[in-house]
């Protein structure tokens, strides 16, 4: 647990940091017998390991900026948008320059609520359908973890960042507003900057969109729990998908790749279930030995 905290000062290599963080939930699963409290703690430790690995590319912002890809998603989105990027088209259709209207605020809040939604889904399943919890947690956090590969292998800028650096439009004159920040500064006032510094983590991790991928996974899992839960899940996922493009947080291609990731994880689950089951059985054997 301490290795990630001292990684910058001690210049610990990223693989060692990630391995150290990932070892914590494994150790906990052996040290403590299965309970709902342990399940919650395992999910928290899993997300701690994810967050550390997600943030590490931005430990050296200048090096990350030298490696970041700025142009390829805009080129793809122009093709998907039949000559115009969906971000630009949606902001031209629905936004008013210099203003954040009520419907814009609803979409901004749908973005902020993402920090709760995937984990809230896992918590709800643990509460209401505990027999479904292992599969729910595995599918949810597999999407998180596999998405990290893209963030390390192909660090990609979101549209607001490319627009800020004049990389959109033939003369760099296409502006994409970042309405989340506009509303955040107005709503949270002096608290916005420190809060964003904590939650932002890595601004150049847009491909794939894990906001959309994990929300899509949550919608699937809630649909399996019941029709009401499914309606809530799909309403949120689709609202968030629209918001991410409209607010300038993601390109459409980011969402499509995120959706592909989610569907691939779901398709691979039956095949991966057998080897993962053997690993789980080995951990359970170690747990029994530790408490015998």
Short mmCIF file of C-alpha atoms in Angstrom, two decimals:
data_model
loop_
_atom_site.label_atom_id
_atom_site.label_comp_id
_atom_site.label_asym_id
_atom_site.label_seq_id
_atom_site.Cartn_x
_atom_site.Cartn_y
_atom_site.Cartn_z
CA UNK A 1 0.00 0.00 0.00
CA UNK A 2 2.88 2.38 0.74
CA UNK A 3 4.77 1.79 -2.52
CA UNK A 4 2.32 3.81 -4.69
CA UNK A 5 2.43 6.70 -2.22
CA UNK A 6 6.20 7.08 -2.47
CA UNK A 7 6.58 6.17 -6.14
CA UNK A 8 7.56 9.65 -7.35
CA UNK A 9 10.02 10.39 -4.58
CA UNK A 10 11.62 6.94 -4.71
CA UNK A 11 11.39 6.70 -8.53
CA UNK A 12 9.88 3.23 -8.36
CA UNK A 13 9.25 1.68 -11.82
CA UNK A 14 5.55 1.65 -12.82
CA UNK A 15 5.32 -2.18 -13.10
CA UNK A 16 6.51 -2.51 -9.51
CA UNK A 17 4.01 0.11 -8.34
CA UNK A 18 1.09 -1.56 -10.12
CA UNK A 19 2.09 -5.03 -8.91
CA UNK A 20 2.35 -3.75 -5.35
CA UNK A 21 -1.09 -2.13 -5.49
CA UNK A 22 -2.64 -5.21 -7.15
CA UNK A 23 -1.24 -7.49 -4.46
CA UNK A 24 -3.31 -5.80 -1.75
CA UNK A 25 -6.73 -7.25 -2.69
CA UNK A 26 -5.17 -10.69 -3.18
CA UNK A 27 -3.59 -10.52 0.27
CA UNK A 28 -6.86 -9.38 1.84
CA UNK A 29 -8.79 -12.24 0.22
CA UNK A 30 -6.42 -14.69 1.92
CA UNK A 31 -6.16 -12.88 5.25
CA UNK A 32 -9.89 -12.48 5.91
CA UNK A 33 -12.78 -14.92 5.50
CA UNK A 34 -15.47 -14.11 2.95
CA UNK A 35 -18.02 -11.54 4.11
CA UNK A 36 -19.85 -8.56 2.65
CA UNK A 37 -17.44 -6.23 4.40
CA UNK A 38 -14.51 -8.05 2.83
CA UNK A 39 -16.18 -7.87 -0.58
CA UNK A 40 -16.52 -4.09 -0.24
CA UNK A 41 -12.91 -3.78 0.89
CA UNK A 42 -11.72 -5.89 -2.07
CA UNK A 43 -13.55 -3.62 -4.51
CA UNK A 44 -12.04 -0.55 -2.84
CA UNK A 45 -8.52 -2.00 -3.04
CA UNK A 46 -9.09 -3.00 -6.66
CA UNK A 47 -10.03 0.57 -7.53
CA UNK A 48 -7.05 1.86 -5.58
CA UNK A 49 -4.79 -0.26 -7.79
CA UNK A 50 -6.65 0.95 -10.89
CA UNK A 51 -6.42 4.62 -9.86
CA UNK A 52 -2.70 4.41 -9.18
CA UNK A 53 -2.02 2.81 -12.56
CA UNK A 54 -4.35 5.28 -14.30
CA UNK A 55 -2.60 8.29 -12.80
CA UNK A 56 1.01 7.20 -13.27
CA UNK A 57 1.42 8.32 -16.92
CA UNK A 58 0.71 11.85 -15.68
CA UNK A 59 3.42 11.72 -13.01
CA UNK A 60 5.57 13.44 -15.66
CA UNK A 61 3.09 15.72 -17.49
CA UNK A 62 5.67 17.05 -19.94
CA UNK A 63 6.74 13.57 -21.02
CA UNK A 64 3.10 12.55 -21.40
CA UNK A 65 2.34 15.60 -23.56
CA UNK A 66 5.23 14.66 -25.87
CA UNK A 67 3.73 11.22 -26.40
CA UNK A 68 0.04 12.09 -26.60
CA UNK A 69 -1.94 11.51 -29.81
CA UNK A 70 -3.96 14.58 -30.76
CA UNK A 71 -5.16 14.13 -34.32
CA UNK A 72 -6.29 10.61 -35.19
CA UNK A 73 -9.58 10.60 -33.22
CA UNK A 74 -10.63 13.92 -34.79
CA UNK A 75 -10.00 12.51 -38.27
CA UNK A 76 -12.08 9.43 -37.48
CA UNK A 77 -14.87 11.50 -35.95
CA UNK A 78 -15.08 13.68 -39.04
CA UNK A 79 -15.73 10.52 -41.03
CA UNK A 80 -18.30 9.28 -38.51
CA UNK A 81 -19.94 12.71 -38.51
CA UNK A 82 -20.06 12.86 -42.33
CA UNK A 83 -17.61 15.74 -42.56
CA UNK A 84 -18.17 17.43 -39.20
CA UNK A 85 -17.20 16.24 -35.75
CA UNK A 86 -20.22 15.24 -33.62
CA UNK A 87 -18.89 17.40 -30.74
CA UNK A 88 -19.00 20.51 -32.90
CA UNK A 89 -22.38 19.70 -34.41
CA UNK A 90 -24.05 19.01 -31.05
CA UNK A 91 -22.65 22.12 -29.42
CA UNK A 92 -23.79 24.23 -32.37
CA UNK A 93 -27.29 22.73 -32.23
CA UNK A 94 -27.95 22.71 -28.50
CA UNK A 95 -25.63 25.11 -26.66
CA UNK A 96 -25.66 28.88 -26.32
CA UNK A 97 -22.18 30.47 -26.45
CA UNK A 98 -21.06 31.72 -23.06
CA UNK A 99 -24.02 30.21 -21.18
CA UNK A 100 -24.68 27.02 -19.23
CA UNK A 101 -28.40 26.36 -19.29
CA UNK A 102 -30.40 23.99 -17.06
CA UNK A 103 -30.24 21.11 -19.51
CA UNK A 104 -26.49 21.60 -19.82
CA UNK A 105 -26.24 21.40 -16.03
CA UNK A 106 -28.20 18.13 -16.03
CA UNK A 107 -25.72 16.65 -18.49
CA UNK A 108 -22.74 17.93 -16.50
CA UNK A 109 -24.13 16.32 -13.36
CA UNK A 110 -24.70 13.05 -15.23
CA UNK A 111 -20.98 13.16 -15.96
CA UNK A 112 -20.05 13.84 -12.34
CA UNK A 113 -22.36 11.07 -11.10
CA UNK A 114 -20.33 8.58 -13.09
CA UNK A 115 -17.92 8.39 -10.16
CA UNK A 116 -20.72 6.64 -8.25
CA UNK A 117 -22.64 4.72 -10.90
CA UNK A 118 -20.48 1.65 -11.75
CA UNK A 119 -19.54 1.11 -8.11
CA UNK A 120 -23.09 1.84 -7.01
CA UNK A 121 -24.23 -0.90 -9.37
CA UNK A 122 -21.80 -3.38 -7.82
CA UNK A 123 -22.92 -2.34 -4.32
CA UNK A 124 -26.60 -2.70 -5.27
CA UNK A 125 -26.05 -6.22 -6.62
CA UNK A 126 -24.15 -7.17 -3.46
CA UNK A 127 -27.07 -5.90 -1.38
CA UNK A 128 -30.00 -7.24 -3.37
CA UNK A 129 -28.54 -10.18 -5.32
CA UNK A 130 -25.42 -11.38 -3.47
CA UNK A 131 -25.29 -14.57 -5.52
CA UNK A 132 -24.64 -12.39 -8.60
CA UNK A 133 -21.94 -10.32 -6.94
CA UNK A 134 -18.81 -12.26 -8.02
CA UNK A 135 -19.76 -12.10 -11.70
CA UNK A 136 -20.87 -8.47 -11.43
CA UNK A 137 -17.64 -7.38 -9.80
CA UNK A 138 -15.49 -9.38 -12.21
CA UNK A 139 -17.17 -7.96 -15.33
CA UNK A 140 -17.17 -4.40 -13.99
CA UNK A 141 -13.57 -4.25 -12.90
CA UNK A 142 -12.30 -6.19 -15.91
CA UNK A 143 -13.50 -3.26 -18.05
CA UNK A 144 -11.69 -0.81 -15.80
CA UNK A 145 -8.45 -2.77 -15.83
CA UNK A 146 -8.35 -3.63 -19.52
CA UNK A 147 -9.03 -0.01 -20.41
CA UNK A 148 -5.72 0.89 -18.79
CA UNK A 149 -3.90 -0.84 -21.64
CA UNK A 150 -5.13 1.84 -24.04
CA UNK A 151 -4.15 4.65 -21.68
CA UNK A 152 -0.58 3.39 -21.48
CA UNK A 153 -0.16 2.11 -25.05
CA UNK A 154 -1.87 4.95 -26.93
CA UNK A 155 -2.24 8.05 -24.71
CA UNK A 156 -4.91 10.06 -26.48
CA UNK A 157 -6.20 13.59 -25.91
CA UNK A 158 -9.90 14.39 -25.53
CA UNK A 159 -11.52 16.89 -27.91
CA UNK A 160 -11.45 19.81 -25.47
CA UNK A 161 -7.68 19.40 -25.12
CA UNK A 162 -7.11 19.22 -28.87
CA UNK A 163 -9.28 22.31 -29.35
CA UNK A 164 -7.39 24.16 -26.61
CA UNK A 165 -4.14 23.46 -28.47
CA UNK A 166 -5.51 24.59 -31.83
CA UNK A 167 -5.50 21.15 -33.43
CA UNK A 168 -9.08 21.16 -34.73
CA UNK A 169 -10.08 22.82 -37.98
CA UNK A 170 -7.83 23.64 -40.91
CA UNK A 171 -6.59 26.82 -39.22
CA UNK A 172 -7.06 25.58 -35.68
CA UNK A 173 -10.20 27.68 -35.45
CA UNK A 174 -12.75 25.07 -34.37
CA UNK A 175 -13.47 25.62 -30.68
CA UNK A 176 -15.00 22.91 -28.55
CA UNK A 177 -16.18 24.18 -25.20
CA UNK A 178 -15.51 22.21 -22.04
CA UNK A 179 -18.81 22.94 -20.36
CA UNK A 180 -18.09 20.73 -17.37
CA UNK A 181 -15.33 23.11 -16.30
CA UNK A 182 -17.45 26.18 -17.03
CA UNK A 183 -20.23 24.89 -14.78
CA UNK A 184 -17.78 23.48 -12.22
CA UNK A 185 -16.11 26.84 -11.73
CA UNK A 186 -19.48 28.58 -11.36
CA UNK A 187 -21.05 25.97 -9.08
CA UNK A 188 -18.15 24.92 -6.83
CA UNK A 189 -16.35 28.30 -6.93
CA UNK A 190 -13.04 28.18 -4.98
CA UNK A 191 -13.44 24.46 -4.27
CA UNK A 192 -13.36 23.55 -7.96
CA UNK A 193 -9.61 23.66 -8.59
CA UNK A 194 -8.53 21.50 -5.62
CA UNK A 195 -11.40 19.08 -6.22
CA UNK A 196 -10.58 18.73 -9.91
CA UNK A 197 -6.89 18.28 -9.10
CA UNK A 198 -7.80 15.24 -7.00
CA UNK A 199 -10.37 13.69 -9.35
CA UNK A 200 -8.77 14.61 -12.69
CA UNK A 201 -5.80 12.29 -12.41
CA UNK A 202 -4.81 11.97 -16.06
CA UNK A 203 -6.31 14.38 -18.61
CA UNK A 204 -4.79 12.50 -21.58
CA UNK A 205 -6.55 9.18 -21.09
CA UNK A 206 -9.50 9.39 -23.47
CA UNK A 207 -9.21 6.18 -25.51
CA UNK A 208 -11.22 4.12 -24.76
CA UNK A 209 -13.92 6.00 -22.86
CA UNK A 210 -14.21 4.10 -19.60
CA UNK A 211 -16.94 6.52 -18.55
CA UNK A 212 -19.13 5.00 -21.25
CA UNK A 213 -17.71 1.45 -21.16
CA UNK A 214 -18.29 0.94 -17.44
CA UNK A 215 -21.74 2.58 -17.56
CA UNK A 216 -22.69 0.30 -20.44
CA UNK A 217 -21.52 -2.69 -18.43
CA UNK A 218 -23.58 -1.46 -15.48
CA UNK A 219 -26.65 -1.15 -17.71
CA UNK A 220 -26.25 -4.78 -18.82
CA UNK A 221 -25.81 -5.98 -15.24
CA UNK A 222 -28.77 -4.00 -13.94
CA UNK A 223 -30.92 -5.39 -16.77
CA UNK A 224 -30.06 -8.89 -15.56
CA UNK A 225 -31.22 -7.87 -12.07
CA UNK A 226 -34.66 -6.70 -13.19
CA UNK A 227 -36.62 -4.53 -15.65
CA UNK A 228 -36.78 -1.45 -13.40
CA UNK A 229 -33.07 -1.64 -12.66
CA UNK A 230 -32.40 -2.14 -16.36
CA UNK A 231 -34.46 0.91 -17.34
CA UNK A 232 -32.49 3.03 -14.87
CA UNK A 233 -29.18 1.63 -16.11
CA UNK A 234 -29.85 2.16 -19.81
CA UNK A 235 -31.32 5.62 -19.28
CA UNK A 236 -28.20 6.66 -17.43
CA UNK A 237 -25.75 5.04 -19.87
CA UNK A 238 -27.36 6.62 -22.93
CA UNK A 239 -27.68 10.02 -21.24
CA UNK A 240 -24.03 9.88 -20.25
CA UNK A 241 -22.99 8.84 -23.76
CA UNK A 242 -24.71 11.88 -25.24
CA UNK A 243 -23.28 14.12 -22.50
CA UNK A 244 -19.70 12.97 -23.04
CA UNK A 245 -19.77 13.97 -26.71
CA UNK A 246 -21.88 17.11 -26.28
CA UNK A 247 -19.81 18.44 -23.37
CA UNK A 248 -16.56 17.97 -25.30
CA UNK A 249 -15.18 15.30 -22.95
CA UNK A 250 -14.87 12.50 -25.53
CA UNK A 251 -14.94 11.90 -29.24
CA UNK A 252 -17.58 9.55 -30.60
CA UNK A 253 -14.87 7.05 -31.52
CA UNK A 254 -13.81 6.95 -27.84
CA UNK A 255 -17.31 5.79 -26.94
CA UNK A 256 -17.45 3.22 -29.73
CA UNK A 257 -14.15 1.67 -28.66
CA UNK A 258 -15.36 1.71 -25.04
CA UNK A 259 -18.56 -0.09 -26.07
CA UNK A 260 -16.48 -2.65 -27.99
CA UNK A 261 -14.39 -3.23 -24.88
CA UNK A 262 -17.47 -3.88 -22.76
CA UNK A 263 -19.06 -6.24 -25.25
CA UNK A 264 -15.76 -8.08 -25.69
CA UNK A 265 -15.43 -8.58 -21.94
CA UNK A 266 -18.96 -9.95 -21.80
CA UNK A 267 -18.35 -12.26 -24.76
CA UNK A 268 -15.08 -13.54 -23.27
CA UNK A 269 -16.51 -14.13 -19.79
CA UNK A 270 -17.63 -17.75 -20.37
CA UNK A 271 -14.23 -18.67 -21.79
CA UNK A 272 -12.30 -16.85 -19.06
CA UNK A 273 -14.51 -18.27 -16.33
CA UNK A 274 -12.73 -21.62 -16.13
CA UNK A 275 -9.13 -20.40 -15.57
CA UNK A 276 -10.36 -17.62 -13.28
CA UNK A 277 -12.32 -20.20 -11.34
CA UNK A 278 -9.15 -22.21 -10.78
CA UNK A 279 -7.38 -19.08 -9.49
CA UNK A 280 -10.31 -18.36 -7.15
CA UNK A 281 -10.23 -21.95 -5.89
CA UNK A 282 -6.50 -21.65 -5.16
CA UNK A 283 -7.06 -18.43 -3.22
CA UNK A 284 -9.89 -20.05 -1.26
CA UNK A 285 -7.61 -22.95 -0.39
CA UNK A 286 -4.99 -20.51 0.89
CA UNK A 287 -7.69 -18.70 2.88
CA UNK A 288 -8.82 -21.95 4.51
CA UNK A 289 -5.23 -22.85 5.33
CA UNK A 290 -4.64 -19.41 6.85
CA UNK A 291 -7.63 -19.79 9.16
CA UNK A 292 -7.29 -23.46 10.00
#
